[in-house]
PDB file of C-alpha atoms in Angstrom:
ATOM      1  CA  UNK A   1     -17.281   7.068 -14.001  1.00 39.00           C
ATOM      2  CA  UNK A   2     -14.504   9.510 -14.829  1.00 42.00           C
ATOM      3  CA  UNK A   3     -11.290  10.539 -13.156  1.00 47.00           C
ATOM      4  CA  UNK A   4      -9.359  13.774 -13.546  1.00 58.00           C
ATOM      5  CA  UNK A   5      -6.040  11.944 -13.261  1.00 64.00           C
ATOM      6  CA  UNK A   6      -4.872  10.693 -16.715  1.00 74.00           C
ATOM      7  CA  UNK A   7      -5.225   6.939 -17.045  1.00 77.00           C
ATOM      8  CA  UNK A   8      -1.704   6.471 -18.340  1.00 77.00           C
ATOM      9  CA  UNK A   9      -0.356   8.218 -15.221  1.00 85.00           C
ATOM     10  CA  UNK A  10      -2.191   6.169 -12.595  1.00 89.00           C
ATOM     11  CA  UNK A  11       0.879   3.983 -12.077  1.00 92.00           C
ATOM     12  CA  UNK A  12       2.604   6.994 -10.516  1.00 94.00           C
ATOM     13  CA  UNK A  13       0.375   6.764  -7.432  1.00 95.00           C
ATOM     14  CA  UNK A  14       1.630   3.359  -6.198  1.00 96.00           C
ATOM     15  CA  UNK A  15       5.154   4.287  -7.261  1.00 96.00           C
ATOM     16  CA  UNK A  16       5.081   7.449  -5.149  1.00 97.00           C
ATOM     17  CA  UNK A  17       3.512   5.586  -2.241  1.00 97.00           C
ATOM     18  CA  UNK A  18       6.018   2.729  -2.271  1.00 97.00           C
ATOM     19  CA  UNK A  19       9.096   4.896  -2.805  1.00 97.00           C
ATOM     20  CA  UNK A  20       8.048   7.460  -0.188  1.00 97.00           C
ATOM     21  CA  UNK A  21       7.476   4.735   2.399  1.00 97.00           C
ATOM     22  CA  UNK A  22      10.798   3.050   1.574  1.00 98.00           C
ATOM     23  CA  UNK A  23      12.740   6.312   1.898  1.00 97.00           C
ATOM     24  CA  UNK A  24      10.983   7.106   5.173  1.00 97.00           C
ATOM     25  CA  UNK A  25      11.807   3.722   6.691  1.00 97.00           C
ATOM     26  CA  UNK A  26      15.348   3.694   5.321  1.00 97.00           C
ATOM     27  CA  UNK A  27      16.198   7.096   6.797  1.00 97.00           C
ATOM     28  CA  UNK A  28      14.757   6.117  10.188  1.00 97.00           C
ATOM     29  CA  UNK A  29      16.675   2.836  10.271  1.00 97.00           C
ATOM     30  CA  UNK A  30      19.974   4.271   9.044  1.00 97.00           C
ATOM     31  CA  UNK A  31      19.757   7.150  11.517  1.00 96.00           C
ATOM     32  CA  UNK A  32      19.156   4.756  14.404  1.00 96.00           C
ATOM     33  CA  UNK A  33      22.082   2.528  13.374  1.00 95.00           C
ATOM     34  CA  UNK A  34      24.418   5.470  12.680  1.00 95.00           C
ATOM     35  CA  UNK A  35      23.804   6.799  16.184  1.00 94.00           C
ATOM     36  CA  UNK A  36      24.835   3.521  17.729  1.00 94.00           C
ATOM     37  CA  UNK A  37      21.351   1.994  18.156  1.00 93.00           C
ATOM     38  CA  UNK A  38      20.356   4.197  21.124  1.00 93.00           C
ATOM     39  CA  UNK A  39      17.427   3.478  23.423  1.00 92.00           C
ATOM     40  CA  UNK A  40      14.714   6.107  23.332  1.00 92.00           C
ATOM     41  CA  UNK A  41      12.627   7.291  26.299  1.00 91.00           C
ATOM     42  CA  UNK A  42       9.650   4.997  26.705  1.00 87.00           C
ATOM     43  CA  UNK A  43      11.034   2.454  24.227  1.00 89.00           C
ATOM     44  CA  UNK A  44       8.997  -0.738  24.655  1.00 85.00           C
ATOM     45  CA  UNK A  45      11.513  -3.042  22.976  1.00 91.00           C
ATOM     46  CA  UNK A  46      14.800  -3.082  24.918  1.00 90.00           C
ATOM     47  CA  UNK A  47      16.742  -4.649  22.042  1.00 91.00           C
ATOM     48  CA  UNK A  48      15.573  -3.069  18.786  1.00 94.00           C
ATOM     49  CA  UNK A  49      13.783   0.251  18.503  1.00 94.00           C
ATOM     50  CA  UNK A  50      10.404   0.102  16.838  1.00 94.00           C
ATOM     51  CA  UNK A  51       9.577   2.505  14.029  1.00 95.00           C
ATOM     52  CA  UNK A  52       7.295   4.489  16.331  1.00 94.00           C
ATOM     53  CA  UNK A  53      10.095   4.962  18.873  1.00 94.00           C
ATOM     54  CA  UNK A  54      12.536   6.454  16.363  1.00 95.00           C
ATOM     55  CA  UNK A  55       9.843   8.591  14.728  1.00 95.00           C
ATOM     56  CA  UNK A  56       8.746  10.159  18.012  1.00 93.00           C
ATOM     57  CA  UNK A  57      11.708  12.474  18.486  1.00 93.00           C
ATOM     58  CA  UNK A  58      14.078  14.411  16.220  1.00 91.00           C
ATOM     59  CA  UNK A  59      12.894  12.681  13.041  1.00 95.00           C
ATOM     60  CA  UNK A  60       9.211  13.286  13.763  1.00 95.00           C
ATOM     61  CA  UNK A  61       8.827  16.087  11.143  1.00 95.00           C
ATOM     62  CA  UNK A  62      10.490  13.899   8.531  1.00 97.00           C
ATOM     63  CA  UNK A  63       8.302  10.933   9.441  1.00 97.00           C
ATOM     64  CA  UNK A  64       5.192  13.110   9.310  1.00 96.00           C
ATOM     65  CA  UNK A  65       6.045  14.284   5.789  1.00 97.00           C
ATOM     66  CA  UNK A  66       6.896  10.776   4.595  1.00 97.00           C
ATOM     67  CA  UNK A  67       3.804   9.248   6.179  1.00 97.00           C
ATOM     68  CA  UNK A  68       1.543  11.932   4.706  1.00 97.00           C
ATOM     69  CA  UNK A  69       2.885  11.472   1.174  1.00 97.00           C
ATOM     70  CA  UNK A  70       2.628   7.703   1.544  1.00 97.00           C
ATOM     71  CA  UNK A  71      -0.900   7.877   2.940  1.00 97.00           C
ATOM     72  CA  UNK A  72      -2.421  10.114   0.274  1.00 97.00           C
ATOM     73  CA  UNK A  73      -0.699   8.236  -2.539  1.00 97.00           C
ATOM     74  CA  UNK A  74      -1.869   4.941  -1.031  1.00 97.00           C
ATOM     75  CA  UNK A  75      -5.471   6.137  -0.802  1.00 96.00           C
ATOM     76  CA  UNK A  76      -5.318   7.182  -4.442  1.00 95.00           C
ATOM     77  CA  UNK A  77      -3.738   3.844  -5.324  1.00 96.00           C
ATOM     78  CA  UNK A  78      -6.414   1.708  -3.680  1.00 96.00           C
ATOM     79  CA  UNK A  79      -9.212   3.705  -5.301  1.00 95.00           C
ATOM     80  CA  UNK A  80      -7.470   3.548  -8.689  1.00 94.00           C
ATOM     81  CA  UNK A  81      -6.933  -0.213  -8.444  1.00 94.00           C
ATOM     82  CA  UNK A  82     -10.648  -0.846  -8.028  1.00 93.00           C
ATOM     83  CA  UNK A  83     -11.612   1.843 -10.515  1.00 91.00           C
ATOM     84  CA  UNK A  84      -9.371   0.158 -13.092  1.00 89.00           C
ATOM     85  CA  UNK A  85     -11.122  -3.183 -12.648  1.00 90.00           C
ATOM     86  CA  UNK A  86     -14.571  -1.889 -13.557  1.00 90.00           C
ATOM     87  CA  UNK A  87     -13.921   1.000 -15.933  1.00 86.00           C
ATOM     88  CA  UNK A  88     -14.190  -0.087 -19.565  1.00 84.00           C
ATOM     89  CA  UNK A  89     -11.295   2.147 -20.543  1.00 84.00           C
ATOM     90  CA  UNK A  90      -9.123  -0.143 -18.430  1.00 85.00           C
ATOM     91  CA  UNK A  91     -10.109  -3.763 -17.717  1.00 86.00           C
ATOM     92  CA  UNK A  92     -13.888  -3.425 -17.821  1.00 84.00           C
ATOM     93  CA  UNK A  93     -14.515  -6.566 -15.780  1.00 85.00           C
ATOM     94  CA  UNK A  94     -18.184  -7.187 -15.033  1.00 83.00           C
ATOM     95  CA  UNK A  95     -18.399  -8.597 -11.520  1.00 81.00           C
ATOM     96  CA  UNK A  96     -21.181  -9.919  -9.383  1.00 81.00           C
ATOM     97  CA  UNK A  97     -22.673  -7.412  -6.978  1.00 87.00           C
ATOM     98  CA  UNK A  98     -20.984  -8.889  -3.905  1.00 90.00           C
ATOM     99  CA  UNK A  99     -17.544  -8.343  -5.438  1.00 91.00           C
ATOM    100  CA  UNK A 100     -18.336  -4.705  -6.050  1.00 91.00           C
ATOM    101  CA  UNK A 101     -19.310  -4.403  -2.407  1.00 95.00           C
ATOM    102  CA  UNK A 102     -15.969  -5.940  -1.457  1.00 95.00           C
ATOM    103  CA  UNK A 103     -14.260  -3.346  -3.654  1.00 95.00           C
ATOM    104  CA  UNK A 104     -16.085  -0.586  -1.801  1.00 95.00           C
ATOM    105  CA  UNK A 105     -14.989  -2.135   1.498  1.00 97.00           C
ATOM    106  CA  UNK A 106     -11.383  -2.229   0.258  1.00 97.00           C
ATOM    107  CA  UNK A 107     -11.463   1.444  -0.710  1.00 97.00           C
ATOM    108  CA  UNK A 108     -13.051   2.575   2.552  1.00 97.00           C
ATOM    109  CA  UNK A 109     -10.546   0.501   4.530  1.00 97.00           C
ATOM    110  CA  UNK A 110      -7.710   1.977   2.482  1.00 96.00           C
ATOM    111  CA  UNK A 111      -8.874   5.487   3.345  1.00 97.00           C
ATOM    112  CA  UNK A 112      -9.052   4.531   7.034  1.00 97.00           C
ATOM    113  CA  UNK A 113      -5.535   3.062   6.884  1.00 97.00           C
ATOM    114  CA  UNK A 114      -4.135   6.150   5.161  1.00 96.00           C
ATOM    115  CA  UNK A 115      -5.707   8.610   7.564  1.00 96.00           C
ATOM    116  CA  UNK A 116      -4.663   6.401  10.464  1.00 96.00           C
ATOM    117  CA  UNK A 117      -1.053   6.537   9.291  1.00 96.00           C
ATOM    118  CA  UNK A 118      -1.099  10.336   9.224  1.00 96.00           C
ATOM    119  CA  UNK A 119      -2.594  10.507  12.711  1.00 96.00           C
ATOM    120  CA  UNK A 120       0.008   7.992  13.895  1.00 94.00           C
ATOM    121  CA  UNK A 121       2.732  10.352  12.765  1.00 95.00           C
ATOM    122  CA  UNK A 122       1.073  13.286  14.531  1.00 95.00           C
ATOM    123  CA  UNK A 123       0.315  11.465  17.790  1.00 95.00           C
ATOM    124  CA  UNK A 124       3.669   9.841  18.475  1.00 93.00           C
ATOM    125  CA  UNK A 125       4.146   7.000  20.916  1.00 92.00           C
ATOM    126  CA  UNK A 126       6.077   9.105  23.472  1.00 92.00           C
ATOM    127  CA  UNK A 127       3.663  12.028  23.931  1.00 92.00           C
ATOM    128  CA  UNK A 128       0.394  10.239  23.069  1.00 93.00           C
ATOM    129  CA  UNK A 129       1.174   6.674  24.053  1.00 90.00           C
ATOM    130  CA  UNK A 130      -2.360   5.335  24.502  1.00 92.00           C
ATOM    131  CA  UNK A 131      -3.781   7.175  21.495  1.00 94.00           C
ATOM    132  CA  UNK A 132      -0.856   5.968  19.391  1.00 94.00           C
ATOM    133  CA  UNK A 133      -1.591   2.334  20.188  1.00 93.00           C
ATOM    134  CA  UNK A 134      -5.262   2.785  19.319  1.00 95.00           C
ATOM    135  CA  UNK A 135      -4.301   4.383  16.011  1.00 95.00           C
ATOM    136  CA  UNK A 136      -1.894   1.527  15.317  1.00 94.00           C
ATOM    137  CA  UNK A 137      -4.785  -0.882  15.664  1.00 94.00           C
ATOM    138  CA  UNK A 138      -6.992   1.272  13.430  1.00 95.00           C
ATOM    139  CA  UNK A 139      -4.290   1.670  10.781  1.00 95.00           C
ATOM    140  CA  UNK A 140      -3.309  -2.000  10.667  1.00 93.00           C
ATOM    141  CA  UNK A 141      -6.934  -3.131  10.695  1.00 95.00           C
ATOM    142  CA  UNK A 142      -7.748  -0.848   7.777  1.00 96.00           C
ATOM    143  CA  UNK A 143      -4.660  -1.930   5.885  1.00 95.00           C
ATOM    144  CA  UNK A 144      -5.337  -5.615   6.520  1.00 95.00           C
ATOM    145  CA  UNK A 145      -8.986  -5.436   5.465  1.00 96.00           C
ATOM    146  CA  UNK A 146      -8.081  -3.428   2.366  1.00 97.00           C
ATOM    147  CA  UNK A 147      -5.305  -5.837   1.367  1.00 96.00           C
ATOM    148  CA  UNK A 148      -7.397  -8.962   1.881  1.00 96.00           C
ATOM    149  CA  UNK A 149     -10.422  -7.442   0.125  1.00 96.00           C
ATOM    150  CA  UNK A 150      -8.344  -6.381  -2.873  1.00 96.00           C
ATOM    151  CA  UNK A 151      -6.766  -9.830  -3.055  1.00 95.00           C
ATOM    152  CA  UNK A 152     -10.212 -11.451  -3.015  1.00 94.00           C
ATOM    153  CA  UNK A 153     -11.540  -9.141  -5.731  1.00 93.00           C
ATOM    154  CA  UNK A 154      -8.584  -9.755  -8.044  1.00 93.00           C
ATOM    155  CA  UNK A 155      -8.173 -13.433  -7.189  1.00 91.00           C
ATOM    156  CA  UNK A 156      -9.906 -14.489 -10.403  1.00 87.00           C
ATOM    157  CA  UNK A 157      -7.156 -12.839 -12.432  1.00 87.00           C
ATOM    158  CA  UNK A 158      -4.600 -14.944 -10.560  1.00 84.00           C
ATOM    159  CA  UNK A 159      -6.082 -18.434 -10.794  1.00 82.00           C
ATOM    160  CA  UNK A 160      -8.043 -18.238 -14.047  1.00 76.00           C
ATOM    161  CA  UNK A 161      -6.774 -17.678 -17.587  1.00 71.00           C
ATOM    162  CA  UNK A 162      -6.662 -13.941 -18.208  1.00 69.00           C
ATOM    163  CA  UNK A 163      -6.109 -11.973 -21.392  1.00 74.00           C
ATOM    164  CA  UNK A 164      -4.312  -9.398 -19.252  1.00 79.00           C
ATOM    165  CA  UNK A 165      -1.058 -11.275 -18.747  1.00 76.00           C
ATOM    166  CA  UNK A 166       0.711  -8.382 -17.046  1.00 84.00           C
ATOM    167  CA  UNK A 167      -2.179  -7.985 -14.613  1.00 87.00           C
ATOM    168  CA  UNK A 168      -2.082 -11.681 -13.785  1.00 88.00           C
ATOM    169  CA  UNK A 169       1.598 -11.495 -12.857  1.00 90.00           C
ATOM    170  CA  UNK A 170       1.136  -8.501 -10.565  1.00 93.00           C
ATOM    171  CA  UNK A 171      -1.973 -10.028  -8.976  1.00 92.00           C
ATOM    172  CA  UNK A 172      -0.030 -13.174  -8.141  1.00 92.00           C
ATOM    173  CA  UNK A 173       2.892 -11.161  -6.783  1.00 94.00           C
ATOM    174  CA  UNK A 174       0.591  -8.984  -4.677  1.00 95.00           C
ATOM    175  CA  UNK A 175      -1.228 -12.030  -3.287  1.00 94.00           C
ATOM    176  CA  UNK A 176       2.120 -13.584  -2.369  1.00 95.00           C
ATOM    177  CA  UNK A 177       3.203 -10.434  -0.519  1.00 96.00           C
ATOM    178  CA  UNK A 178      -0.123 -10.295   1.325  1.00 95.00           C
ATOM    179  CA  UNK A 179       0.318 -13.942   2.333  1.00 95.00           C
ATOM    180  CA  UNK A 180       3.809 -13.181   3.672  1.00 95.00           C
ATOM    181  CA  UNK A 181       2.503 -10.151   5.546  1.00 95.00           C
ATOM    182  CA  UNK A 182      -0.255 -12.183   7.206  1.00 94.00           C
ATOM    183  CA  UNK A 183       2.082 -15.009   8.240  1.00 95.00           C
ATOM    184  CA  UNK A 184       4.794 -12.675   9.499  1.00 95.00           C
ATOM    185  CA  UNK A 185       2.231 -10.441  11.194  1.00 93.00           C
ATOM    186  CA  UNK A 186       0.862 -13.370  13.180  1.00 94.00           C
ATOM    187  CA  UNK A 187       4.407 -14.441  14.026  1.00 95.00           C
ATOM    188  CA  UNK A 188       5.205 -10.888  15.149  1.00 94.00           C
ATOM    189  CA  UNK A 189       2.240 -10.836  17.534  1.00 92.00           C
ATOM    190  CA  UNK A 190       3.223 -14.239  18.902  1.00 95.00           C
ATOM    191  CA  UNK A 191       6.821 -13.138  19.436  1.00 93.00           C
ATOM    192  CA  UNK A 192       5.672  -9.999  21.228  1.00 90.00           C
ATOM    193  CA  UNK A 193       3.432 -11.893  23.629  1.00 90.00           C
ATOM    194  CA  UNK A 194       6.085 -14.527  24.362  1.00 91.00           C
ATOM    195  CA  UNK A 195       8.765 -11.941  25.099  1.00 89.00           C
ATOM    196  CA  UNK A 196      11.052 -12.578  22.113  1.00 93.00           C
ATOM    197  CA  UNK A 197      11.562  -8.858  21.635  1.00 93.00           C
ATOM    198  CA  UNK A 198      14.712  -8.898  19.512  1.00 94.00           C
ATOM    199  CA  UNK A 199      13.189 -11.147  16.859  1.00 95.00           C
ATOM    200  CA  UNK A 200       9.914  -9.239  17.101  1.00 94.00           C
ATOM    201  CA  UNK A 201      11.777  -6.006  16.392  1.00 94.00           C
ATOM    202  CA  UNK A 202      13.388  -7.516  13.306  1.00 95.00           C
ATOM    203  CA  UNK A 203      10.025  -8.801  12.134  1.00 96.00           C
ATOM    204  CA  UNK A 204       8.457  -5.353  12.487  1.00 95.00           C
ATOM    205  CA  UNK A 205      11.044  -3.781  10.207  1.00 96.00           C
ATOM    206  CA  UNK A 206      10.725  -6.596   7.658  1.00 96.00           C
ATOM    207  CA  UNK A 207       6.943  -6.219   7.674  1.00 96.00           C
ATOM    208  CA  UNK A 208       7.252  -2.482   7.144  1.00 96.00           C
ATOM    209  CA  UNK A 209       9.617  -2.875   4.191  1.00 97.00           C
ATOM    210  CA  UNK A 210       7.393  -5.587   2.710  1.00 95.00           C
ATOM    211  CA  UNK A 211       4.703  -2.932   2.612  1.00 95.00           C
ATOM    212  CA  UNK A 212       6.807  -1.073   0.043  1.00 96.00           C
ATOM    213  CA  UNK A 213       6.667  -4.055  -2.315  1.00 96.00           C
ATOM    214  CA  UNK A 214       2.934  -4.424  -1.699  1.00 96.00           C
ATOM    215  CA  UNK A 215       2.347  -0.845  -2.810  1.00 96.00           C
ATOM    216  CA  UNK A 216       4.751  -1.050  -5.748  1.00 96.00           C
ATOM    217  CA  UNK A 217       2.965  -4.160  -7.031  1.00 95.00           C
ATOM    218  CA  UNK A 218      -0.044  -1.977  -7.791  1.00 95.00           C
ATOM    219  CA  UNK A 219       1.872  -0.256 -10.586  1.00 93.00           C
ATOM    220  CA  UNK A 220       0.964  -3.287 -12.692  1.00 90.00           C
ATOM    221  CA  UNK A 221      -2.684  -3.147 -11.631  1.00 91.00           C
ATOM    222  CA  UNK A 222      -3.229   0.400 -12.856  1.00 89.00           C
ATOM    223  CA  UNK A 223      -1.025   0.355 -15.942  1.00 84.00           C
ATOM    224  CA  UNK A 224      -3.186   0.864 -19.029  1.00 75.00           C
ATOM    225  CA  UNK A 225      -3.668  -2.613 -20.574  1.00 75.00           C
ATOM    226  CA  UNK A 226      -1.684  -3.093 -23.765  1.00 60.00           C
ATOM    227  CA  UNK A 227      -4.384  -5.268 -25.286  1.00 52.00           C
ATOM    228  CA  UNK A 228      -7.254  -2.830 -24.965  1.00 44.00           C
ATOM    229  CA  UNK A 229      -6.510   0.337 -23.026  1.00 42.00           C
ATOM    230  CA  UNK A 230      -4.000   1.923 -25.372  1.00 45.00           C
ATOM    231  CA  UNK A 231      -6.222   1.391 -28.387  1.00 44.00           C
ATOM    232  CA  UNK A 232      -9.235   2.864 -26.652  1.00 47.00           C
ATOM    233  CA  UNK A 233      -7.315   5.890 -25.407  1.00 45.00           C
ATOM    234  CA  UNK A 234      -5.963   6.514 -28.912  1.00 41.00           C
ATOM    235  CA  UNK A 235      -9.401   6.154 -30.542  1.00 45.00           C
ATOM    236  CA  UNK A 236     -10.425   9.845 -30.205  1.00 46.00           C
ATOM    237  CA  UNK A 237      -7.081  10.932 -31.649  1.00 38.00           C
ATOM    238  CA  UNK A 238      -7.454   8.515 -34.546  1.00 35.00           C
ATOM    239  CA  UNK A 239     -10.934   9.859 -35.264  1.00 45.00           C
ATOM    240  CA  UNK A 240      -9.600  13.417 -35.295  1.00 43.00           C
ATOM    241  CA  UNK A 241      -6.847  12.476 -37.720  1.00 38.00           C
ATOM    242  CA  UNK A 242      -9.395  10.880 -40.049  1.00 38.00           C
ATOM    243  CA  UNK A 243     -11.513  14.031 -39.969  1.00 46.00           C
ATOM    244  CA  UNK A 244      -8.516  16.214 -40.812  1.00 41.00           C
ATOM    245  CA  UNK A 245      -7.516  13.942 -43.682  1.00 42.00           C
ATOM    246  CA  UNK A 246     -10.986  14.135 -45.193  1.00 44.00           C
TER     247      UNK A 246
END
């Protein structure tokens, strides 16, 4: 299996995804606060505007650009993370067949989540209210399945001794973020259904910003391993230098 993107540049994909999403959220939040925390038409939370509410009006073009960059970089990130596990130029881990199927599920779910995010930005909550809610469910379901599947696939690098020490750290950090996201996500749903809208609004923003750290954690997953990857990538160059010297 080969990729056109240089191996030593794969870490740029999660970096772009995480930074783009952070900037997008930060601009939305700061704009809302700077304007005196206004209430938008059709705003479902009377206390704190949800991301979808702010992104449905003047900042919609900005949100669409940010969401698109985030989505495509995230799709590339998820595929790269699972490519790195099995490619012998990276980690070259030989898994059982069921784990490879889980990797495929994670990648497909990541694609669904990314495309769902783009469609969310296009079909805003004010003009396409029902469609927007359906796409929210699709996007979050894809993201959740992808995150849990990736955590399961890489769980062995977290709990077992691994020669890839950097990978082990990032796997543990990613699993911790996923755990926080699941707990806070369940709490968010509970707060919404019980009418605690102010706290629910705060939780939504925290969950969204946690997503930045989840994506940035993948920079360690796709960094070329120091133990093996660098040597293998340099091997062709070393062979050429030997030929020239002889």
